[in-house]
Short mmCIF file of C-alpha atoms in Angstrom, two decimals:
data_model
loop_
_atom_site.label_atom_id
_atom_site.label_comp_id
_atom_site.label_asym_id
_atom_site.label_seq_id
_atom_site.Cartn_x
_atom_site.Cartn_y
_atom_site.Cartn_z
CA MET A 719 -9.46 -7.08 6.90
CA LYS A 720 -6.46 -7.09 9.23
CA LEU A 721 -3.34 -5.12 8.42
CA LEU A 722 -0.25 -7.33 8.95
CA SER A 723 2.67 -5.15 7.87
CA LEU A 724 3.72 -2.02 6.03
CA ARG A 725 7.00 -1.48 4.19
CA LEU A 726 7.88 1.78 2.54
CA GLN A 727 10.83 3.63 1.13
CA GLY A 728 11.08 6.96 -0.63
CA PHE A 729 7.50 7.79 0.32
CA MET A 730 7.03 11.39 1.47
CA PRO A 731 9.07 11.90 4.69
CA TYR A 732 10.18 8.23 4.77
CA ARG A 733 13.27 8.37 2.56
CA ASP A 734 14.94 5.35 4.18
CA ALA A 735 13.35 1.89 4.26
CA GLN A 736 10.81 1.47 7.06
CA PHE A 737 8.99 -1.63 8.29
CA LEU A 738 6.00 -1.71 10.63
CA ASP A 739 4.80 -5.10 11.83
CA PHE A 740 1.21 -5.25 13.12
CA ARG A 741 0.90 -9.06 13.30
CA ASP A 742 0.83 -9.30 17.09
CA LYS A 743 -1.29 -6.17 17.56
CA SER A 744 -5.03 -6.28 18.04
CA ILE A 745 -5.18 -2.48 18.27
CA PHE A 746 -2.59 0.24 17.74
CA ALA A 747 -2.30 4.02 17.65
CA LEU A 748 -0.11 6.34 15.63
CA VAL A 749 1.20 8.99 18.01
CA GLY A 750 3.80 11.72 17.73
CA PRO A 751 4.25 15.45 17.36
CA THR A 752 2.90 17.45 14.44
CA GLY A 753 4.96 16.73 11.34
CA ALA A 754 6.26 13.36 12.57
CA GLY A 755 4.76 11.48 9.59
CA LYS A 756 1.62 9.90 11.06
CA SER A 757 -0.62 10.97 8.19
CA ALA A 758 2.01 9.86 5.69
CA LEU A 759 1.72 6.31 7.07
CA LEU A 760 -2.03 6.38 6.53
CA ASP A 761 -1.43 7.78 3.05
CA ALA A 762 1.02 4.95 2.35
CA ILE A 763 -1.55 2.31 3.33
CA THR A 764 -4.24 3.96 1.19
CA PHE A 765 -1.76 4.33 -1.67
CA ALA A 766 -0.84 0.64 -1.50
CA PHE A 767 -4.47 -0.41 -1.75
CA PHE A 768 -5.79 2.13 -4.27
CA GLY A 769 -2.84 3.84 -5.98
CA LYS A 770 -3.89 7.26 -4.70
CA THR A 771 -4.30 9.19 -1.47
CA PRO A 772 -6.74 11.87 -0.28
CA ARG A 773 -3.99 14.51 -0.20
CA TRP A 774 -3.31 14.39 -3.95
CA ALA A 775 -4.93 17.28 -5.71
CA ASP A 776 -5.79 15.27 -8.83
CA GLY A 777 -5.71 11.73 -7.47
CA ARG A 778 -2.82 10.59 -9.69
CA PRO A 779 0.61 9.49 -8.45
CA GLY A 780 3.14 12.23 -8.86
CA LYS A 781 6.56 13.37 -7.87
CA GLU A 782 5.20 15.09 -4.74
CA LEU A 783 4.92 11.67 -3.05
CA ILE A 784 8.52 10.69 -3.74
CA SER A 785 10.97 11.75 -1.03
CA GLN A 786 13.16 14.66 -2.02
CA GLY A 787 16.25 13.45 -3.86
CA GLU A 788 14.92 9.93 -4.43
CA LYS A 789 14.16 8.40 -7.84
CA LYS A 790 11.23 6.24 -6.77
CA LEU A 791 8.89 5.31 -3.96
CA THR A 792 7.93 1.82 -2.88
CA VAL A 793 5.02 0.84 -0.64
CA GLN A 794 4.07 -2.72 0.30
CA VAL A 795 1.23 -3.88 2.56
CA GLU A 796 0.51 -7.38 3.78
CA PHE A 797 -3.06 -7.96 4.93
CA GLN A 798 -5.38 -10.77 5.89
CA ILE A 799 -9.01 -11.39 5.01
CA LYS A 800 -10.44 -14.32 6.96
CA GLU A 801 -7.68 -16.95 6.65
CA ALA A 802 -6.24 -15.66 3.35
CA VAL A 803 -3.09 -13.49 3.34
CA TYR A 804 -2.29 -11.03 0.55
CA GLN A 805 0.51 -8.67 -0.34
CA ILE A 806 0.08 -5.57 -2.46
CA SER A 807 2.91 -3.35 -3.63
CA ARG A 808 3.20 -0.21 -5.67
CA VAL A 809 6.25 1.51 -7.11
CA VAL A 810 6.23 4.98 -8.66
CA LYS A 811 9.29 6.30 -10.45
CA ARG A 812 9.97 10.00 -10.71
CA GLY A 813 9.52 9.77 -14.50
CA GLY A 814 5.90 8.79 -13.93
CA SER A 815 5.81 5.00 -14.35
CA HIS A 816 3.61 3.18 -11.83
CA ASP A 817 3.87 -0.56 -11.17
CA SER A 818 1.44 -2.49 -8.99
CA GLN A 819 1.39 -6.12 -7.91
CA LEU A 820 -1.07 -8.18 -5.89
CA HIS A 821 -0.05 -11.56 -4.49
CA HIS A 822 -1.79 -14.27 -2.46
CA TRP A 823 0.01 -16.41 0.15
CA VAL A 824 -0.14 -20.02 -1.07
CA ASP A 825 1.95 -22.99 0.06
CA GLY A 826 4.45 -20.88 2.00
CA GLU A 827 5.08 -18.13 -0.57
CA PHE A 828 3.41 -15.17 -2.23
CA LYS A 829 2.12 -15.96 -5.70
CA ALA A 830 0.53 -13.70 -8.29
CA ARG A 831 -3.27 -13.83 -8.23
CA SER A 832 -3.33 -14.58 -11.94
CA THR A 833 -0.88 -15.66 -14.61
CA GLU A 834 -1.34 -12.29 -16.31
CA ARG A 835 0.40 -9.22 -14.96
CA LEU A 836 -2.36 -6.96 -13.64
CA THR A 837 -2.55 -3.40 -14.84
CA GLN A 838 -2.95 -0.65 -12.27
CA LYS A 839 -6.67 -0.65 -13.05
CA GLY A 840 -6.83 -4.43 -12.71
CA THR A 841 -5.03 -4.28 -9.38
CA ASN A 842 -7.44 -1.61 -8.14
CA GLU A 843 -10.44 -3.69 -9.22
CA ALA A 844 -9.03 -6.78 -7.47
CA VAL A 845 -8.48 -4.78 -4.26
CA VAL A 846 -12.05 -3.47 -4.30
CA ALA A 847 -13.33 -7.03 -4.75
CA LEU A 848 -11.15 -8.33 -1.90
CA LEU A 849 -11.86 -5.53 0.57
CA GLY A 850 -15.52 -5.18 -0.34
CA MET A 851 -15.16 -1.42 -0.47
CA ASP A 852 -13.95 1.18 -2.93
CA TYR A 853 -11.54 4.07 -2.35
CA ASN A 854 -14.24 6.50 -1.17
CA THR A 855 -15.65 4.04 1.34
CA PHE A 856 -12.16 3.10 2.57
CA THR A 857 -11.11 6.71 3.15
CA ARG A 858 -14.35 7.47 5.00
CA THR A 859 -13.90 4.55 7.38
#
């Protein structure tokens, strides 16, 4: 799996929209002083794939991930497996609703992987099948 890009807004310290493009990078490092938000970027990637992060006490999305004063958080990751490109996004609203979408790049645009809207559980299962690893394996690697 190759990470292509990360978009986020309202996620932990990243209140404003942020975009990181990794397409032309074969290797990269997250550097900065303590508290700069490096771990939050890793949390955002993990959250996009699995709908949870290691720093949640109970593993469920909650208001602690939404930037102070914001009503929702949005995280979107584009990634590549072999020649196939995918996009996964998650949105959590302060009221507790959680939306997830998984798309596959086909004929010049992202299309839903199925005609049915995937539930959060269905999205998580599709991600595990694509990546070939579950949340525990992903966070250990």
